[in-house]
mmCIF file of C-alpha atoms in Angstrom:
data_model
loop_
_atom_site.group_PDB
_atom_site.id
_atom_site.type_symbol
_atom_site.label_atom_id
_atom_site.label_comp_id
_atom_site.label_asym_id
_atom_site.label_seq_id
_atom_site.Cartn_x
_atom_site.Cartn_y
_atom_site.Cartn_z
ATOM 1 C CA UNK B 273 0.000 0.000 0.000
ATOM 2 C CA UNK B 274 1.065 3.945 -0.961
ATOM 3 C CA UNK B 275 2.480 5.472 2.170
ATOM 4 C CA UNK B 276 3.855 9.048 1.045
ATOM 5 C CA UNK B 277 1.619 11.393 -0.858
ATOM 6 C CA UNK B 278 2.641 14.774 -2.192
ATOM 7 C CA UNK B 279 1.415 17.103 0.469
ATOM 8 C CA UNK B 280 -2.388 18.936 -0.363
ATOM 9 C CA UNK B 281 -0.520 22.204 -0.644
ATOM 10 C CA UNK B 282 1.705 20.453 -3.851
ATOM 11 C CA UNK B 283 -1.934 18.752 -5.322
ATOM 12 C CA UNK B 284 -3.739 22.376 -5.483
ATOM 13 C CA UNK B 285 -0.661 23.622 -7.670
ATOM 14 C CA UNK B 286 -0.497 20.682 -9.244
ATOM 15 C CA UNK B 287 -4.303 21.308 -10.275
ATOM 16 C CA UNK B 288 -4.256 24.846 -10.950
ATOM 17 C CA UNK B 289 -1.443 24.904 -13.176
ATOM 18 C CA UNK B 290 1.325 25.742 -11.037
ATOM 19 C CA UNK B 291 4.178 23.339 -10.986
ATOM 20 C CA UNK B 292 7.951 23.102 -12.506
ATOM 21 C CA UNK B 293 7.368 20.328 -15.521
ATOM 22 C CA UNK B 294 9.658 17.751 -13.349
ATOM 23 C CA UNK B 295 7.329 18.213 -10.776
ATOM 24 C CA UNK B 296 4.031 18.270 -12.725
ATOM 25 C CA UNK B 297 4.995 15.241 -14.389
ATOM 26 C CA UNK B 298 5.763 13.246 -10.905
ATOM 27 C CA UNK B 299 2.264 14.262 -9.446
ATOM 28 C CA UNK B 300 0.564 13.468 -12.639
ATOM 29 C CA UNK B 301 2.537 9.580 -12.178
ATOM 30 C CA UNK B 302 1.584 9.199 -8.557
ATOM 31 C CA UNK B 303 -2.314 10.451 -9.102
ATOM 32 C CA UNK B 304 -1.706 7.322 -11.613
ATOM 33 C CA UNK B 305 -1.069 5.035 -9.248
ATOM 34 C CA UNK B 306 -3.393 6.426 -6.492
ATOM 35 C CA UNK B 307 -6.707 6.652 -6.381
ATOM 36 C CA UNK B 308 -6.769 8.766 -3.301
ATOM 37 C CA UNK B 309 -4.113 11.557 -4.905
ATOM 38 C CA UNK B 310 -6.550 11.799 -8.024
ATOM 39 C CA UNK B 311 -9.636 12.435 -6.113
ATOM 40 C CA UNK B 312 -8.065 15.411 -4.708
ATOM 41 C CA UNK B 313 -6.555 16.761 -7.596
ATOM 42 C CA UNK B 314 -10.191 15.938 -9.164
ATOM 43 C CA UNK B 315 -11.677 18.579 -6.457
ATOM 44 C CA UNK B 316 -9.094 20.742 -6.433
ATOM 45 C CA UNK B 317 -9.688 20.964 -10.162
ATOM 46 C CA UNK B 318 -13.442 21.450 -9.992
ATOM 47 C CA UNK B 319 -13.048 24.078 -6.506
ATOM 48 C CA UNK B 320 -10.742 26.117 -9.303
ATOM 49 C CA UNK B 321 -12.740 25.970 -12.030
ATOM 50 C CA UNK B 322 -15.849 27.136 -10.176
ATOM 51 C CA UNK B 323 -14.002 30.130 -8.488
ATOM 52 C CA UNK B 324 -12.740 31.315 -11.825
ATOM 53 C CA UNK B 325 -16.623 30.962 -13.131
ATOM 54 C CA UNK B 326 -17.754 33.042 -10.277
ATOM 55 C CA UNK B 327 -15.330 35.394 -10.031
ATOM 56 C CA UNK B 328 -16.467 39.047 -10.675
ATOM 57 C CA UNK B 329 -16.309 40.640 -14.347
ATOM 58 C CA UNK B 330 -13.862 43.202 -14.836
ATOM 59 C CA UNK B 331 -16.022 44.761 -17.027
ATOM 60 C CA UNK B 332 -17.725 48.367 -15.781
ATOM 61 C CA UNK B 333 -21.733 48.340 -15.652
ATOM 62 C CA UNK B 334 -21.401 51.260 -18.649
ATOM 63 C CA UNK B 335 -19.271 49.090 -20.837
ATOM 64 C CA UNK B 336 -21.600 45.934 -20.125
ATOM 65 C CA UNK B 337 -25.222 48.401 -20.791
ATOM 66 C CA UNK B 338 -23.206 49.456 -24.683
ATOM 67 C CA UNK B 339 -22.287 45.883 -25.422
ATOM 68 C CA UNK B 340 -26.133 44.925 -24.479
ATOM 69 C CA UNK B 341 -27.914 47.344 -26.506
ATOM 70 C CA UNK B 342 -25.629 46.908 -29.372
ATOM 71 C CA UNK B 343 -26.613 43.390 -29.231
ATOM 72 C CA UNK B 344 -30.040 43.444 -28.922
ATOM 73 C CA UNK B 345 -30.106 45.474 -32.548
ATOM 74 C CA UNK B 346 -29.770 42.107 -34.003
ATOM 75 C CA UNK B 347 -30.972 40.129 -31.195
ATOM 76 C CA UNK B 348 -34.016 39.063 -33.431
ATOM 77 C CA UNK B 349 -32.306 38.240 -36.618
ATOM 78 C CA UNK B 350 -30.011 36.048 -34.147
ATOM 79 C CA UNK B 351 -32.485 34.475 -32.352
ATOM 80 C CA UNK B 352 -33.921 33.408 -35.498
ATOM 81 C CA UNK B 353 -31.055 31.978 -37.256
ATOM 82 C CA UNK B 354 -29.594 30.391 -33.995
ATOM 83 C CA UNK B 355 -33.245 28.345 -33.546
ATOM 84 C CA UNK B 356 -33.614 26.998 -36.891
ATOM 85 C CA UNK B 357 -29.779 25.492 -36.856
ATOM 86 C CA UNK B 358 -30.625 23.828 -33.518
ATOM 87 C CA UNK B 359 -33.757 22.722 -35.049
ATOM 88 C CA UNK B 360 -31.499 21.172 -37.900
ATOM 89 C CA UNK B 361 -29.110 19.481 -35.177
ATOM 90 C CA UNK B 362 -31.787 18.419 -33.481
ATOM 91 C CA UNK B 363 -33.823 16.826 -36.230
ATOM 92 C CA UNK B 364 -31.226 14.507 -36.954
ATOM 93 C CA UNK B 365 -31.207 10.975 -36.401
ATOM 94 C CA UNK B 366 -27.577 10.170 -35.425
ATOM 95 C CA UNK B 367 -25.567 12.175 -33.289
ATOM 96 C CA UNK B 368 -21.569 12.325 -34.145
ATOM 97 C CA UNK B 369 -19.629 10.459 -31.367
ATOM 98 C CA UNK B 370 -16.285 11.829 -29.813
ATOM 99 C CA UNK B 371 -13.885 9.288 -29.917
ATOM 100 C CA UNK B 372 -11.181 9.279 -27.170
ATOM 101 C CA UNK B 373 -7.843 6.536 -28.023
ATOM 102 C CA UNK B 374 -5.924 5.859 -24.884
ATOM 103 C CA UNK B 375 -2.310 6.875 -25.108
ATOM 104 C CA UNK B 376 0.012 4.106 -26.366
ATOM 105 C CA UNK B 377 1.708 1.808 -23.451
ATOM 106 C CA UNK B 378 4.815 2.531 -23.482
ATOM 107 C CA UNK B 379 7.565 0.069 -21.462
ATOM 108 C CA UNK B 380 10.983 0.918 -20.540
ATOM 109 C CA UNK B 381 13.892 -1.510 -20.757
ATOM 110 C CA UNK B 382 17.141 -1.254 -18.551
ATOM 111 C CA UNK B 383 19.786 -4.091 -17.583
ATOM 112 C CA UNK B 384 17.876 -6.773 -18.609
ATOM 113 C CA UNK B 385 14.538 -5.450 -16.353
ATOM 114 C CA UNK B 386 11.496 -4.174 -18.177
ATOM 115 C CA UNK B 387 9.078 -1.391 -16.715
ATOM 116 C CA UNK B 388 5.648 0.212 -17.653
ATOM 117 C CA UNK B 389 5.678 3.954 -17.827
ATOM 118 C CA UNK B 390 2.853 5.568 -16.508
ATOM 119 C CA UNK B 391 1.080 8.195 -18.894
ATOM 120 C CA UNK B 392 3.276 11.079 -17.805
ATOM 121 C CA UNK B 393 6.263 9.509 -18.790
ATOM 122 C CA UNK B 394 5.656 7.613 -21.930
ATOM 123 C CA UNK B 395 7.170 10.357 -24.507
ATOM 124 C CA UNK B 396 10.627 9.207 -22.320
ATOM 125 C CA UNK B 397 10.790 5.694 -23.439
ATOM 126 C CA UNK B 398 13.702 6.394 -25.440
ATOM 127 C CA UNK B 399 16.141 7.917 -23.306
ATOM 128 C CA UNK B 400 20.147 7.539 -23.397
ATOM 129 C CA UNK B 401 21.432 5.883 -20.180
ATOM 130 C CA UNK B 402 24.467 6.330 -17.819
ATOM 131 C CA UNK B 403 25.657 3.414 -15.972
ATOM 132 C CA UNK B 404 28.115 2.777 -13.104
ATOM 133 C CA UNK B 405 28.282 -0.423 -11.151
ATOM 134 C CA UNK B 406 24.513 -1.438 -11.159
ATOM 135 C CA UNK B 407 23.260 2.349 -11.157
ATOM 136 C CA UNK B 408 21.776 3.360 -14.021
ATOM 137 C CA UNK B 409 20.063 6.849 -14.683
ATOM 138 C CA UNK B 410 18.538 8.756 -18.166
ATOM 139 C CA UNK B 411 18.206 12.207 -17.029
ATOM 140 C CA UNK B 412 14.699 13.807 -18.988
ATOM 141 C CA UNK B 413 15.388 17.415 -21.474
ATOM 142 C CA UNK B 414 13.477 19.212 -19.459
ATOM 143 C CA UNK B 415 16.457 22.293 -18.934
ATOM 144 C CA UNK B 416 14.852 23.748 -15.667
ATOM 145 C CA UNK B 417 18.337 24.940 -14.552
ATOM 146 C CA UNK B 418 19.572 23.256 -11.488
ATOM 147 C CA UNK B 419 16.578 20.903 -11.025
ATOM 148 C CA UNK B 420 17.422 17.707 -12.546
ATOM 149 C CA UNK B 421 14.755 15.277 -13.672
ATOM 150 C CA UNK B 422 16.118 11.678 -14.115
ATOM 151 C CA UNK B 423 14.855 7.750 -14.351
ATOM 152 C CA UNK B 424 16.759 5.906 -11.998
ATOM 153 C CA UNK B 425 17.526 2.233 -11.987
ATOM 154 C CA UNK B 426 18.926 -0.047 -9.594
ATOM 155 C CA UNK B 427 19.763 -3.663 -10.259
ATOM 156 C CA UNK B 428 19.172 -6.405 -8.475
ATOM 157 C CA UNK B 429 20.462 -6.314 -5.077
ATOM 158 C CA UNK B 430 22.091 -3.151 -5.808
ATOM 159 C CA UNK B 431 22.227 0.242 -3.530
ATOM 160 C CA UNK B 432 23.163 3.562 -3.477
ATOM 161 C CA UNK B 433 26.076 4.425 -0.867
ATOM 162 C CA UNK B 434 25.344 6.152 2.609
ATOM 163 C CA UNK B 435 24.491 10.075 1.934
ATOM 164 C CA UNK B 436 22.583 12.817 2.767
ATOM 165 C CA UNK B 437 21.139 16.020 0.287
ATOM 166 C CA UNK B 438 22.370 18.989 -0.349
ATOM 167 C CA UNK B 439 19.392 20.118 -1.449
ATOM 168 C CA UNK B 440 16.011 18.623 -1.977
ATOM 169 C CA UNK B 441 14.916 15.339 -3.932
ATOM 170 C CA UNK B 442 11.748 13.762 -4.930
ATOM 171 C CA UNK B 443 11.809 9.954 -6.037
ATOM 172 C CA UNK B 444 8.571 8.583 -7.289
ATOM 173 C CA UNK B 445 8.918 4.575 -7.247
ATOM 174 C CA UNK B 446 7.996 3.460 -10.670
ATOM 175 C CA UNK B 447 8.805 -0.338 -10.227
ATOM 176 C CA UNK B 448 9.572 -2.969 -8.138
ATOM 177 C CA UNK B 449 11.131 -1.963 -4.560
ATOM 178 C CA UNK B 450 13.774 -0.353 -2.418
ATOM 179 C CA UNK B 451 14.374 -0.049 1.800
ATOM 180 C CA UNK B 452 16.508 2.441 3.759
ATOM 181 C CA UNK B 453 16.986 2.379 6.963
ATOM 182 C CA UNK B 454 13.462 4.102 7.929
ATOM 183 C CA UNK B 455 11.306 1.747 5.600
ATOM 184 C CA UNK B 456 10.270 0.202 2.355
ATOM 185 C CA UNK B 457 8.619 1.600 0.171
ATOM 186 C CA UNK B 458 6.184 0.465 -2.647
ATOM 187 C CA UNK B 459 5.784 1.642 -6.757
ATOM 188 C CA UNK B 460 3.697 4.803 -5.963
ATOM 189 C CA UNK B 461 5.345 5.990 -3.078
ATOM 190 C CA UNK B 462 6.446 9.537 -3.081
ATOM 191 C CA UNK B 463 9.245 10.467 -1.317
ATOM 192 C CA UNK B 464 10.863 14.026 -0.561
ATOM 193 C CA UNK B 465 14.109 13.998 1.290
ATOM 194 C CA UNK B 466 16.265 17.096 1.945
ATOM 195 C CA UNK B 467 19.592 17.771 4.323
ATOM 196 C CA UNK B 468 18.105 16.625 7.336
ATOM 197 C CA UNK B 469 17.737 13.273 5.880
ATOM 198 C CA UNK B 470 20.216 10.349 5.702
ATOM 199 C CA UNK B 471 19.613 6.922 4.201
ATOM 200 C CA UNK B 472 21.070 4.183 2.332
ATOM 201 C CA UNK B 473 18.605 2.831 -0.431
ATOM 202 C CA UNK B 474 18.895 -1.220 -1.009
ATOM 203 C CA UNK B 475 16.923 -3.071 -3.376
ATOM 204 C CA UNK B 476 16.709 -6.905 -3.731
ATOM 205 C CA UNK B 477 14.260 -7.431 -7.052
ATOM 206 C CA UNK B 478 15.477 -4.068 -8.844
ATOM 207 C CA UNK B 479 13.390 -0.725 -9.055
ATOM 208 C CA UNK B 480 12.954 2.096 -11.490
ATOM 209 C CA UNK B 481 12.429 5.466 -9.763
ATOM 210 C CA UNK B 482 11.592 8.889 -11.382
ATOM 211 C CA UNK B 483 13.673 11.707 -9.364
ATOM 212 C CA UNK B 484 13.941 15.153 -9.038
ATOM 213 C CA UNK B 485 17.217 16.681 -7.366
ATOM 214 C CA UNK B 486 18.146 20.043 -7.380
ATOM 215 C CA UNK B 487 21.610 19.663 -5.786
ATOM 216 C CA UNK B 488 23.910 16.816 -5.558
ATOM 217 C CA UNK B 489 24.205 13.917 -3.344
ATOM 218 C CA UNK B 490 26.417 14.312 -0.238
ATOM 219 C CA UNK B 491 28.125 10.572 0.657
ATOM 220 C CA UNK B 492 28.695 9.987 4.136
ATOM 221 C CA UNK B 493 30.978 6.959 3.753
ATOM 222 C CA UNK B 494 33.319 5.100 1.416
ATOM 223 C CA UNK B 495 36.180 6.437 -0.687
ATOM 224 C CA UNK B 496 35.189 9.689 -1.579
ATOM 225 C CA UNK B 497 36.323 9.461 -5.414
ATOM 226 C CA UNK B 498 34.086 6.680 -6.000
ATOM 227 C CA UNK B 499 31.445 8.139 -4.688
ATOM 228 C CA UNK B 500 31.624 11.369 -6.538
ATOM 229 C CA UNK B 501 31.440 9.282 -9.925
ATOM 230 C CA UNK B 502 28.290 8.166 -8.376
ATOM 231 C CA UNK B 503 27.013 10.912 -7.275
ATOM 232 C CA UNK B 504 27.528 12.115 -10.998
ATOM 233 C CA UNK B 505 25.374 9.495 -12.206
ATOM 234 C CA UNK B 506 22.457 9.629 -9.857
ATOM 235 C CA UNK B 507 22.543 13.747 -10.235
#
């Protein structure tokens, strides 16, 4: 079961219109994968839309009265021409259907694992890779600047060394499943770590994790070299 949920603060800006891409496209992945996320965003949408419909004109009585009676000139010829073309839609017998095709799958192949990509992230199936050890990430051409948008892989029974955040990261569990220290998390999960948190990320069966960093890694342990190479990678 989903355990971390972007905050309800993060869901209203994600409805209204108001998030980076990276981060847009992570909400849009969870609310994929839980039912709970996309009911909020669903009245968060509709609470916005209805505040914009009943939100005051900016239009001045005056201006409103000239656009009236300028209307009503024609109002009849209108009236008249409007009624017999509804008449005409109305009259007929078959009514043209909107059809709606779903969005291709799209899967995502890496070291020998093979993922599903939710909606959000199909257009990245194709993505050039960068490997070290059994780390893999595809970093997303998204060019917000510092914020980095990646996929991120882990092999089998592969981890990602002791370290902290220099600034703040988001990792969206596509597939499969990691632990740290505090827990273990499940695809879905949405996770926001920052300097005053410390792990060590393990996986047995592989995952695939979106993330968004907007600073690099800080390692804790190991030979610092090494772990700068990493730190490349996952960053």
């Amino acid at each position: 079961m989903i355990k971390y949920h972007p905050t309800d603060e993060m869901l209203m800006a994600h409805a209204v219109g108001e998030l980076a891409a990276s981060m847009a496209i992570a909400v849009s992945a969870h609310c994929e994968m839980c039912d709970q996320c996309a009911k909020k965003v669903a009245l968060f949408t509709e609470k916005a839309a209805q505040q914009a419909f009943d939100a005051p004109s900016s239009n001045d009585d005056n201006a409103e009265a000239s656009i009236t009676d300028s209307l009503n000139e024609e109002s009849f010829d209108m009236d008249a021409m409007f009624g017999n073309m509804l008449a005409d839609i109305m009259s007929d017998e078959t009514v043209p259907k909107t059809l709606v095709t779903p969005s291709p799958q799209a899967e995502i192949s890496v070291c020998g694992e093979t993922y599903a990509l939710p909606r959000a992230l199909r257009r990245y199936h194709q993505l050039g890779w960068s490997s070290i050890g059994t780390i893999s990430r595809a970093r997303l051409p998204l060019n917000e600047g510092d914020t980095r948008a990646s996929l991120l892989h882990i092999g089998m029974n592969g981890s990602v060394p002791s370290h902290t955040h220099k600034g703040t990261e988001l990792t969206l569990l596509l597939g499969g499943h990691f632990e740290d220290e505090h827990d273990t998390y499940v695809p879905g999960d949405f996770i926001v770590l920052d300097g005053n948190n410390h792990h060590t990320p393990q996986t047995h069966d592989g995952c695939l994790c979106y993330t968004v960093s907007d600073a690099p890694l800080h390692f804790t342990k190991g030979v610092s070299q090494l772990l700068n190479a990493v730190g490349r990678v996952i960053y």
